[in-house]
Short mmCIF file of C-alpha atoms in Angstrom, two decimals:
data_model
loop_
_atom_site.label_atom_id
_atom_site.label_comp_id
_atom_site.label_asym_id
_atom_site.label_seq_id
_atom_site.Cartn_x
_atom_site.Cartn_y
_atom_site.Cartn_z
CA UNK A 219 -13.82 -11.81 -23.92
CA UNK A 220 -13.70 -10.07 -20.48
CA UNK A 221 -11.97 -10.45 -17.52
CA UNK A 222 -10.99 -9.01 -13.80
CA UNK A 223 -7.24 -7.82 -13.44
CA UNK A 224 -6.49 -7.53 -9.72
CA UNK A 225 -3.13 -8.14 -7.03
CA UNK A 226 -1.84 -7.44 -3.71
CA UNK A 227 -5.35 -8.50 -1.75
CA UNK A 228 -3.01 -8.56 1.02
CA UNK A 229 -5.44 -10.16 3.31
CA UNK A 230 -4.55 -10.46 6.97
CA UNK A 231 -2.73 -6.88 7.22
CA UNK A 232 -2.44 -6.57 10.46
CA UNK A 233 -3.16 -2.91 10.33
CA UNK A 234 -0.88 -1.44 13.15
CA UNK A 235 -0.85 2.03 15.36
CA UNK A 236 -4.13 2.53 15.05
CA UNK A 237 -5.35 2.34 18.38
CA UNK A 238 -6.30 5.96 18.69
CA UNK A 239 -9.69 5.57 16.23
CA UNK A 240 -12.85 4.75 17.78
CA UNK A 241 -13.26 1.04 18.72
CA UNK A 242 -15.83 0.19 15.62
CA UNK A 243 -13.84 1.98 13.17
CA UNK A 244 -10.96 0.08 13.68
CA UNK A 245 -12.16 -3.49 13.34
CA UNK A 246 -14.05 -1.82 10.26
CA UNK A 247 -10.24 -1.16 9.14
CA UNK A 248 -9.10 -4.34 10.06
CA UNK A 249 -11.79 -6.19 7.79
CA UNK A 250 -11.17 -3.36 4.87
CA UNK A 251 -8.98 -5.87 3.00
CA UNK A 252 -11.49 -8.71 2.94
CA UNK A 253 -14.02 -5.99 2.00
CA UNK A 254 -12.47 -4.65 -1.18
CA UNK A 255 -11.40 -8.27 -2.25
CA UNK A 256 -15.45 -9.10 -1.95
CA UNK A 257 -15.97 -6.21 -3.92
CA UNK A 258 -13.81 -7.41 -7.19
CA UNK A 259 -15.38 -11.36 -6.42
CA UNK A 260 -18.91 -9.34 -6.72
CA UNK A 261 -17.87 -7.53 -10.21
CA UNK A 262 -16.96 -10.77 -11.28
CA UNK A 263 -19.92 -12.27 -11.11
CA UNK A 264 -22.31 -9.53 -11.56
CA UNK A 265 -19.98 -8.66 -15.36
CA UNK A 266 -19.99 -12.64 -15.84
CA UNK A 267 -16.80 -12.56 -16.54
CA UNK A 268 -14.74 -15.32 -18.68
CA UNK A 269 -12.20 -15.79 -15.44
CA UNK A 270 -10.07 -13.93 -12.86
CA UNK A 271 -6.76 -12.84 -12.71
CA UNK A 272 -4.74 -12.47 -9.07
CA UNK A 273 -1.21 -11.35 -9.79
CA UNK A 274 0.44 -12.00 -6.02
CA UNK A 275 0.22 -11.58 -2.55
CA UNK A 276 -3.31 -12.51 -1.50
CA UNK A 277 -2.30 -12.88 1.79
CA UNK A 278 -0.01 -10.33 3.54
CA UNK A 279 2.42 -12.85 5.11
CA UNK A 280 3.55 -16.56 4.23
CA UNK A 281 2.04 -18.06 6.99
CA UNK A 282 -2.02 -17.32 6.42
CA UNK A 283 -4.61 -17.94 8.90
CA UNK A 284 -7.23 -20.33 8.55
CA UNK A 285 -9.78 -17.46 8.49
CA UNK A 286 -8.46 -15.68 5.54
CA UNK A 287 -7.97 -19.21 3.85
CA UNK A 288 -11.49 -20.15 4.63
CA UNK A 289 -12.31 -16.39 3.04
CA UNK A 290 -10.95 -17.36 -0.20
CA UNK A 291 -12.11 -20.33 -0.59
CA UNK A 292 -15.46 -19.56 0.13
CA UNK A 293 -15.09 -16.33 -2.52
CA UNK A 294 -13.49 -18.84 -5.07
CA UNK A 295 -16.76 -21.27 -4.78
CA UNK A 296 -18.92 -18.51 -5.54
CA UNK A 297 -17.00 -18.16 -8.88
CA UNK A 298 -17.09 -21.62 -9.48
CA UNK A 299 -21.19 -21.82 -9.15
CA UNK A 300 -20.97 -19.27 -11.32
CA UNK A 301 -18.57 -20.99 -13.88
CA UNK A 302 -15.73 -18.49 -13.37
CA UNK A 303 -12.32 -19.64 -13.40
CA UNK A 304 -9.69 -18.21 -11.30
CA UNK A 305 -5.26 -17.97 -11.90
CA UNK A 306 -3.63 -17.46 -8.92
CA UNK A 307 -0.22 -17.10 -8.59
CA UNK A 308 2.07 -16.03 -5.20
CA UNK A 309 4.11 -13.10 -4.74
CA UNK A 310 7.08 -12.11 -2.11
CA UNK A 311 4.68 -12.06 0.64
CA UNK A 312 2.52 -15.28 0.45
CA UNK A 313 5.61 -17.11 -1.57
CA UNK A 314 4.83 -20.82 -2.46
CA UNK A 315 7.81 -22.27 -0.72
CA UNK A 316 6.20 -21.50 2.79
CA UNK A 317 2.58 -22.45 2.49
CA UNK A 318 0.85 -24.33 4.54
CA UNK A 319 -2.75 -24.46 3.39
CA UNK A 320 -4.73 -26.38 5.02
CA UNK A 321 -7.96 -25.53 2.71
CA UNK A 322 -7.89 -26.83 -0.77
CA UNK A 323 -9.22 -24.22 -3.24
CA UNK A 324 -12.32 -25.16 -5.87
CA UNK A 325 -11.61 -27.09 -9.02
CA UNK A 326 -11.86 -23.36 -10.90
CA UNK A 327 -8.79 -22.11 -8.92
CA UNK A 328 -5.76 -22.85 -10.58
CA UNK A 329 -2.40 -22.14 -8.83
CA UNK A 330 0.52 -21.65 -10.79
CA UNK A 331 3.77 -23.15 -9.79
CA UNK A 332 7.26 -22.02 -8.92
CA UNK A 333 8.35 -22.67 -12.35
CA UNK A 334 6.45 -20.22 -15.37
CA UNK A 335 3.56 -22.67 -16.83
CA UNK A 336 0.88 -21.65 -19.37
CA UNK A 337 -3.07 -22.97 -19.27
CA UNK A 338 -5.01 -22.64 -22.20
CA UNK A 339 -8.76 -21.63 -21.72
CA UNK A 340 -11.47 -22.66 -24.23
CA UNK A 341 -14.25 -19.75 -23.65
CA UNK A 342 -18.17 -19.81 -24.56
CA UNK A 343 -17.20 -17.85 -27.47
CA UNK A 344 -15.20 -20.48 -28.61
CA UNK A 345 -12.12 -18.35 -28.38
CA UNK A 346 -8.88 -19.29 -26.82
CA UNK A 347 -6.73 -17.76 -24.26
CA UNK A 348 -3.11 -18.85 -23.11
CA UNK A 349 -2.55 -17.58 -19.53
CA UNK A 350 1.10 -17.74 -18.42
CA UNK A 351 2.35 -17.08 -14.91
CA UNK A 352 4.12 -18.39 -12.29
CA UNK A 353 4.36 -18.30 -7.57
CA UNK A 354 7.65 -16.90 -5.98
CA UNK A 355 9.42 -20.13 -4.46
CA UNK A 356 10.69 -17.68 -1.83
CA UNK A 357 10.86 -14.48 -0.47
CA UNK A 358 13.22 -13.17 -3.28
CA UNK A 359 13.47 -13.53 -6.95
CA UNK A 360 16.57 -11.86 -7.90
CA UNK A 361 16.64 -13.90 -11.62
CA UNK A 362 14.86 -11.82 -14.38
CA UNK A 363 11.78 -14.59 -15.22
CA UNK A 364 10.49 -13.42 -18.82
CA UNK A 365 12.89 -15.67 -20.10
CA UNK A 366 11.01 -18.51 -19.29
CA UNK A 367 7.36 -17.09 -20.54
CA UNK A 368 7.03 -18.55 -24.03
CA UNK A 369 5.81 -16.43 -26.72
CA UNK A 370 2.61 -15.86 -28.02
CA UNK A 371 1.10 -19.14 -29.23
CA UNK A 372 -1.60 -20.19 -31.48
CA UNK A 373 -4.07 -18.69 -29.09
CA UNK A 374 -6.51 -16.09 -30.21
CA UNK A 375 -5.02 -14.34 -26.58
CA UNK A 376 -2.59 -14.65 -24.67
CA UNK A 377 -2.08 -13.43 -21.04
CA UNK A 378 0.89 -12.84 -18.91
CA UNK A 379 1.23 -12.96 -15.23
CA UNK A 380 4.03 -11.44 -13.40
CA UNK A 381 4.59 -10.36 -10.16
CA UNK A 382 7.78 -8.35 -10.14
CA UNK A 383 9.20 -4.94 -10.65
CA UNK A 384 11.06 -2.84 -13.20
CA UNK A 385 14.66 -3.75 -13.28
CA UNK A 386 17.05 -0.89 -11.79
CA UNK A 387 20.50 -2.50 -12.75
CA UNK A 388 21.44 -2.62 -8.85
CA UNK A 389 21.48 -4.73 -5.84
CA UNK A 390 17.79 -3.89 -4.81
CA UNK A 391 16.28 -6.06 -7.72
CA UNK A 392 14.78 -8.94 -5.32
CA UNK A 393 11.10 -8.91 -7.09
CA UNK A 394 11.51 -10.97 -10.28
CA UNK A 395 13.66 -7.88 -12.24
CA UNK A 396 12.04 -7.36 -15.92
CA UNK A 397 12.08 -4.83 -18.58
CA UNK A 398 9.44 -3.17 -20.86
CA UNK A 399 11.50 -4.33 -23.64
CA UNK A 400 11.35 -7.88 -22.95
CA UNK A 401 7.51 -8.07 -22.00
CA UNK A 402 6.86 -6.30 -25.39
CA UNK A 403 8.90 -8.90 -27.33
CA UNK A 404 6.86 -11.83 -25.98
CA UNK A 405 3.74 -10.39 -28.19
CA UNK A 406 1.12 -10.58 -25.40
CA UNK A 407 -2.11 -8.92 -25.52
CA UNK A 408 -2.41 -8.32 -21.66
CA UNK A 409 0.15 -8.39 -18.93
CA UNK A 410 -1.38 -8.04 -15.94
CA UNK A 411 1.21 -7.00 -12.73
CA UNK A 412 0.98 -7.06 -9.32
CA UNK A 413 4.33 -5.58 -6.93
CA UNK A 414 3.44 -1.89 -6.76
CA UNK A 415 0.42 -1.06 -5.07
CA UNK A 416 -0.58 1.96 -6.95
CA UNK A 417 -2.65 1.20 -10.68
CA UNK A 418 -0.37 2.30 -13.28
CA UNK A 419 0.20 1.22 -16.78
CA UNK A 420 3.79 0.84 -18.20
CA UNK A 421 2.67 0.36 -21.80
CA UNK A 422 -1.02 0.77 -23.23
CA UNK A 423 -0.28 -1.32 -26.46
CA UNK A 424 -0.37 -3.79 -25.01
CA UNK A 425 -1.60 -3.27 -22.30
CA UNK A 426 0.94 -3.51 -19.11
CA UNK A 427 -0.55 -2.60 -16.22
CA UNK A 428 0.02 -3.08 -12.33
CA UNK A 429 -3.96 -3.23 -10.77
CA UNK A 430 -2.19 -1.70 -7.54
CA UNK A 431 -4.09 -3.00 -4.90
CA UNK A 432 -7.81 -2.94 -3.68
CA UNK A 433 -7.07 -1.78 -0.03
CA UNK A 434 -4.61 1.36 1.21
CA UNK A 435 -3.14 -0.27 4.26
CA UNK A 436 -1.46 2.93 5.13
CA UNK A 437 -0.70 6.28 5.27
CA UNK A 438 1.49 5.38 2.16
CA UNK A 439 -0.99 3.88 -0.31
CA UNK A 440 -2.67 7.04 -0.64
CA UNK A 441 -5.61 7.54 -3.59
CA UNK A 442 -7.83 5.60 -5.41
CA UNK A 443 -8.24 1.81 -5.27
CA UNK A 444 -9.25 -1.00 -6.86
CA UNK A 445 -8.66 -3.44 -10.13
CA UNK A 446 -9.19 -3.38 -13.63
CA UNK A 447 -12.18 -5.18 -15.74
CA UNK A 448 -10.57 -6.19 -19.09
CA UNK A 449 -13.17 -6.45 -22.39
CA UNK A 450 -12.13 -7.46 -25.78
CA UNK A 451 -12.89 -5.02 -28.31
CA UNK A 452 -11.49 -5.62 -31.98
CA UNK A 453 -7.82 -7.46 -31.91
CA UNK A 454 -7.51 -5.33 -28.69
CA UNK A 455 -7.70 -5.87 -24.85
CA UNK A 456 -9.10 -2.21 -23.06
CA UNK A 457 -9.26 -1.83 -19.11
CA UNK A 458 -11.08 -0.08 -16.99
CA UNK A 459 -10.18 0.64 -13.50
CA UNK A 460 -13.32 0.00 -11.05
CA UNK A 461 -12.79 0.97 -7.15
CA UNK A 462 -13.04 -1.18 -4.78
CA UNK A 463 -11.77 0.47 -1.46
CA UNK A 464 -13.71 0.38 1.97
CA UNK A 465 -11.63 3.54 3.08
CA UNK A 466 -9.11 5.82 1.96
CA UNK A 467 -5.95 6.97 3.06
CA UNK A 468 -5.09 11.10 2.79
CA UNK A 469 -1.91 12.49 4.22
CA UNK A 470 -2.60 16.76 4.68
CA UNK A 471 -0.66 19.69 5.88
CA UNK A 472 -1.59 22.36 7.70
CA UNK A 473 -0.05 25.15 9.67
CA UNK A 474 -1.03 26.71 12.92
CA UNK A 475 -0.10 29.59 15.64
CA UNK A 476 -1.71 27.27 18.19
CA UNK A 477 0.56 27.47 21.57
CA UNK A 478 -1.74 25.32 23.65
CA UNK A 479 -3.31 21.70 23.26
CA UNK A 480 -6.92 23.00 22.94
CA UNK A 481 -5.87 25.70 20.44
CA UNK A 482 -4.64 22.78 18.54
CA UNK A 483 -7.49 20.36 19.17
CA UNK A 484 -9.63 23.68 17.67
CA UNK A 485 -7.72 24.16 14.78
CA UNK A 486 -7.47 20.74 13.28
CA UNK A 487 -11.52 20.38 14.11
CA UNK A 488 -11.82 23.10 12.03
CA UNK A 489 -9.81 22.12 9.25
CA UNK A 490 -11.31 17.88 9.30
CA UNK A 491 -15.11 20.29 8.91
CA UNK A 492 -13.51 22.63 6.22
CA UNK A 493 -12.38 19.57 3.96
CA UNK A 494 -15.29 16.45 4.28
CA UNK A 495 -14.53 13.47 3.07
CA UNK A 496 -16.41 11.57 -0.01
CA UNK A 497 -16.08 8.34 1.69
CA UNK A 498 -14.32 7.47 4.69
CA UNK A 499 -10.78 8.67 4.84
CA UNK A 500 -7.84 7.83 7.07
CA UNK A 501 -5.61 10.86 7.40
CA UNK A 502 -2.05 11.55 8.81
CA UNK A 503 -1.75 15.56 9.38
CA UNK A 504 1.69 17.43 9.62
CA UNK A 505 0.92 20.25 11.40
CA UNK A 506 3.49 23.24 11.34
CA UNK A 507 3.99 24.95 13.77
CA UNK A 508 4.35 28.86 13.98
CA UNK A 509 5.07 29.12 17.67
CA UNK A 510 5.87 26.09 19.74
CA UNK A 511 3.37 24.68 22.62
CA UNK A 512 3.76 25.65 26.39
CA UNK A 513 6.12 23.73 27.88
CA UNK A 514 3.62 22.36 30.21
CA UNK A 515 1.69 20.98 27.13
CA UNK A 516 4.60 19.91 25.57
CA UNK A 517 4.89 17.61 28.33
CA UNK A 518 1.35 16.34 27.70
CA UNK A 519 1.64 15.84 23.84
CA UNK A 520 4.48 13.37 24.69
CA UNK A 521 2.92 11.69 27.63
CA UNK A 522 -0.61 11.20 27.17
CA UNK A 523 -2.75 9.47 24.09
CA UNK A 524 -3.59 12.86 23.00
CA UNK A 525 -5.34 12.51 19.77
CA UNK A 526 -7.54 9.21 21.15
CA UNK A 527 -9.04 11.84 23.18
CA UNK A 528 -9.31 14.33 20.64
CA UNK A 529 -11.29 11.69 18.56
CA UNK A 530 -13.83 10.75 21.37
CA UNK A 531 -14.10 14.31 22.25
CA UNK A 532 -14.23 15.44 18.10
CA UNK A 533 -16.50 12.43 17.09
CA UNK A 534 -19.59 14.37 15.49
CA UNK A 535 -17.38 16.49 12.99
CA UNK A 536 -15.73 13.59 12.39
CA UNK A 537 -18.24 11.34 11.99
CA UNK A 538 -20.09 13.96 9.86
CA UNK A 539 -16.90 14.59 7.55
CA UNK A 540 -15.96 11.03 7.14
CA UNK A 541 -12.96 11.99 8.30
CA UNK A 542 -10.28 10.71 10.50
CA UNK A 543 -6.87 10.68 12.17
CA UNK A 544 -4.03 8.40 12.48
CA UNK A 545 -1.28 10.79 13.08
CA UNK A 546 -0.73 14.00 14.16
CA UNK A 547 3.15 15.19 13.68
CA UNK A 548 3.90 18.52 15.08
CA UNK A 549 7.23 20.02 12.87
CA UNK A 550 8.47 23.57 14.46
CA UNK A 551 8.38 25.97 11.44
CA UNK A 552 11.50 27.44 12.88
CA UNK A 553 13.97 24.52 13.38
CA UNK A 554 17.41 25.79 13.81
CA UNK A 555 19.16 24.37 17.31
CA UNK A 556 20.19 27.32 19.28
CA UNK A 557 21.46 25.76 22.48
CA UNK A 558 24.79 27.05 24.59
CA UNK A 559 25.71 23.27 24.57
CA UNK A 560 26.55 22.99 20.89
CA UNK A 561 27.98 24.81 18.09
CA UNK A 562 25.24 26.30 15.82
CA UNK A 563 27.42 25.61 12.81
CA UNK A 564 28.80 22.40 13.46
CA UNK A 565 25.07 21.39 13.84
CA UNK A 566 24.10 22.82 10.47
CA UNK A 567 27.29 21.50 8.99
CA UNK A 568 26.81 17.92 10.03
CA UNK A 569 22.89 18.20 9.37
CA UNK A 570 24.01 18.68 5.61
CA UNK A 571 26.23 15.54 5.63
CA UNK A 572 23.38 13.14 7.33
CA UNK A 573 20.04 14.15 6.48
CA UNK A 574 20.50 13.02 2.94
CA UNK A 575 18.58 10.64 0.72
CA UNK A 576 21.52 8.19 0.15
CA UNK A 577 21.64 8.06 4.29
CA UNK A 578 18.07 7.48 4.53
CA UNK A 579 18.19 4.45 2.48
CA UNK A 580 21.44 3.23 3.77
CA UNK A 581 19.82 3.88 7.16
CA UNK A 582 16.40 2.11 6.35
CA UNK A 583 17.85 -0.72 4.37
CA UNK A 584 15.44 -3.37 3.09
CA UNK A 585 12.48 -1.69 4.55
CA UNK A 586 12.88 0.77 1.32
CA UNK A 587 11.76 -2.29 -1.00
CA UNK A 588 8.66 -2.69 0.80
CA UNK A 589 5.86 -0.84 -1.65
CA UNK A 590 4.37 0.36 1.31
CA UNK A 591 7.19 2.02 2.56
CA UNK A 592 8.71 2.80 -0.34
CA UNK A 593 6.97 6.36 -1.54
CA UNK A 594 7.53 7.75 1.81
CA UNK A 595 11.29 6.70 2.75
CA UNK A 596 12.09 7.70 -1.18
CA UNK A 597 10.20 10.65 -0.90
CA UNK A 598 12.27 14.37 -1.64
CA UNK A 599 11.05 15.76 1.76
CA UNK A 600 11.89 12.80 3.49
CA UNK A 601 15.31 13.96 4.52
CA UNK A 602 14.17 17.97 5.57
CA UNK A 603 11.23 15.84 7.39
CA UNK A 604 13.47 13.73 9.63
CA UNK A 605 16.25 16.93 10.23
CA UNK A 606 12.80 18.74 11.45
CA UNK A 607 12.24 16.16 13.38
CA UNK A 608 15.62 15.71 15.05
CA UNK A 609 16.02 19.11 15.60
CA UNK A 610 12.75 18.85 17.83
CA UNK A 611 13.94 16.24 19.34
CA UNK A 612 17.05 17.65 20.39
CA UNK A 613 15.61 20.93 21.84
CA UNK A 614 12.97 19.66 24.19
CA UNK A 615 16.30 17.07 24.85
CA UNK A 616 18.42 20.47 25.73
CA UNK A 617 15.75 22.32 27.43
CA UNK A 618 14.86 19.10 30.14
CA UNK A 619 18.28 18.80 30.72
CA UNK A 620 18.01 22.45 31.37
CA UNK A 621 15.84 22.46 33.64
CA UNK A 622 16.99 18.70 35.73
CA UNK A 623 20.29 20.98 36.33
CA UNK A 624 18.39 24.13 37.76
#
């Protein structure tokens, strides 16, 4: 037996705050997602594979276009001239209770409902596989679903669909809360995951496994990738991650006694032809800084679309190191507030009491259970990141004020 593992397709991201890459780059971003989910309908085929597992969110938002509906089921025809079948089931972001497709997939494609179902597969082989699954109703599935998955049957396998997340015990379990414990007990031989869009495996026996998903949309989905391709080998299912990414997402670091613009513009050329690129990668560089800018091009980083012209004017090395960026962040190296206006301790006292993680995800909200937001608003730097930050803020604040009064 062999199959394709794969989630979070998330076509339709709108990919935002990009507007400083070059024009034909961009709409190359744009497309990335529809090009990494033709890259895991292409394995499919080309492995002949027994069917196709998509473990939620194939489409970014509820409401889908007609394009990326027309994408599918084109993709999903192929599989049926090719006698694949395909299990779909929705996730928080595509949920079944607001779709409004207006394209009715193959006779291969089955859709699982908002209640957990299982369909049992008779392959070439003549051996049988249970799939079990089910689609989010709505946005939020705050009930633990395992429950309802029956255990394994008289099938020779039997496959489990879930799009969820590890239970945490508190009030942020909204993606269909499980635990190890309880997927173990049901006896599968596969449970394939979507949610977290980074490949990871919970359990390898059996095999519990989140694909991650095929596309980075962001400077957040950093690494690698792709989906799995599943083979049968003894009384045991084995994956083995395949990429499938157009581009790559990097985030990088880098410090710098730059005081002017074109100093800068120099240094970070230097550093995007010192580290090329194996394929092309999106990057977000921090830069720290070891003396500030002039105040004059201070003025400039904050008013003009800086790094748009530092791409046009940059493109060769760029082009040449597959490398790009979406963000440059300039952090002071020296960040401590020295104004007249303001107590120096009181700032460093009250910095203490806000610049915490609990305040950043109190501050932030919901937007912390979004995967892609997730890594970076949990991160341990976050906190010292946005004080940095702040404290930036609040000099050139100071120093404008400053100068209005003089």
């Amino acid at each position: 037996m062999k199959f394709i593992h794969a989630a979070d397709l998330h076509l339709d991201s709108p990919f935002l705050g990009l507007t400083s890459l070059p024009a034909a780059l961009l709409t190359r971003v744009r497309q990335s997602t529809f090009t990494a989910a033709t890259r895991i309908f292409d394995k499919a085929i080309a492995e002949q594979v027994d069917f196709v597992l998509l473990a939620g969110d194939l489409f970014d938002r509820a409401e889908q276009s007609v394009a990326a509906q027309a994408y599918l089921f084109t993709q999903f025809d192929r599989l049926r001239a090719a006698q694949i079948p395909v299990f779909v089931s929705f996730g928080n972001h595509d949920y079944a209770g607001e779709q409004h497709q207006s394209v009715a997939y193959p006779e291969n494609v089955h859709v699982f409902g908002a209640e957990v179902g299982t369909t049992t597969l008779t392959l070439a082989s003549g051996e049988s596989v249970a799939v079990s699954g089910f689609s989010y109703p709505q946005r939020w599935v705050t009930a633990d679903p395992v429950p309802a998955f029956p255990v394994h049957g008289p099938a020779d396998w039997h496959v489990g669909m879930l799009h969820g997340a590890v239970a945490s015990g508190g009030a942020n379990d909204h993606y269909a809360p499980f635990t190890l414990a309880e997927l173990k007990a049901k006896r599968y031989d596969y449970w394939a995951l979507g949610h977290i869009h980074h490949a990871q495996a919970l359990a390898s026996q059996p095999p519990i496994l989140y694909a991650g998903n095929p596309q980075g949309r962001s400077q957040n989905e950093t690494g690698e990738k792709g989906a799995y391709l599943v083979t049968s080998q003894g009384q045991q299912l084995v994956p083995t991650f395949f990429p499938t990414a157009d581009l790559l997402w990097e985030t990088a670091t880098i410090a710098t006694q730059a005081t002017s613009l074109a100093a800068l513009g120099t240094d970070l050329a230097a550093w995007v032809t010192a580290h090329p690129a194996n394929q092309t990668t999106l990057t977000a560089v921090t830069v720290q800084q070891r003396t500030p800018l002039t105040a004059t091009d201070q003025v400039t980083w904050r008013t003009t679309d800086w790094l748009s012209l530092f791409q046009r004017t940059q493109r060769p090395a760029l082009t040449t190191a597959q490398r790009y960026l979406t963000r440059v962040t300039l952090v002071p190296a020296q960040t401590t507030l020295t104004v007249p206006q303001l107590d120096q301790q009181y700032w460093e006292t009250g910095a203490q009491t806000v610049f915490t993680a609990e305040n950043v995800q109190t501050l932030f909200g919901k937007l912390v259970q979004e995967p892609s937001l997730a890594d970076w608003l949990t991160a341990e730097a976050t906190p010292d990141r946005l004080q940095a930050l702040a404290t930036q803020r609040l000099q050139e604040l100071t120093k404008q004020e400053a100068h209005d009064v003089s």
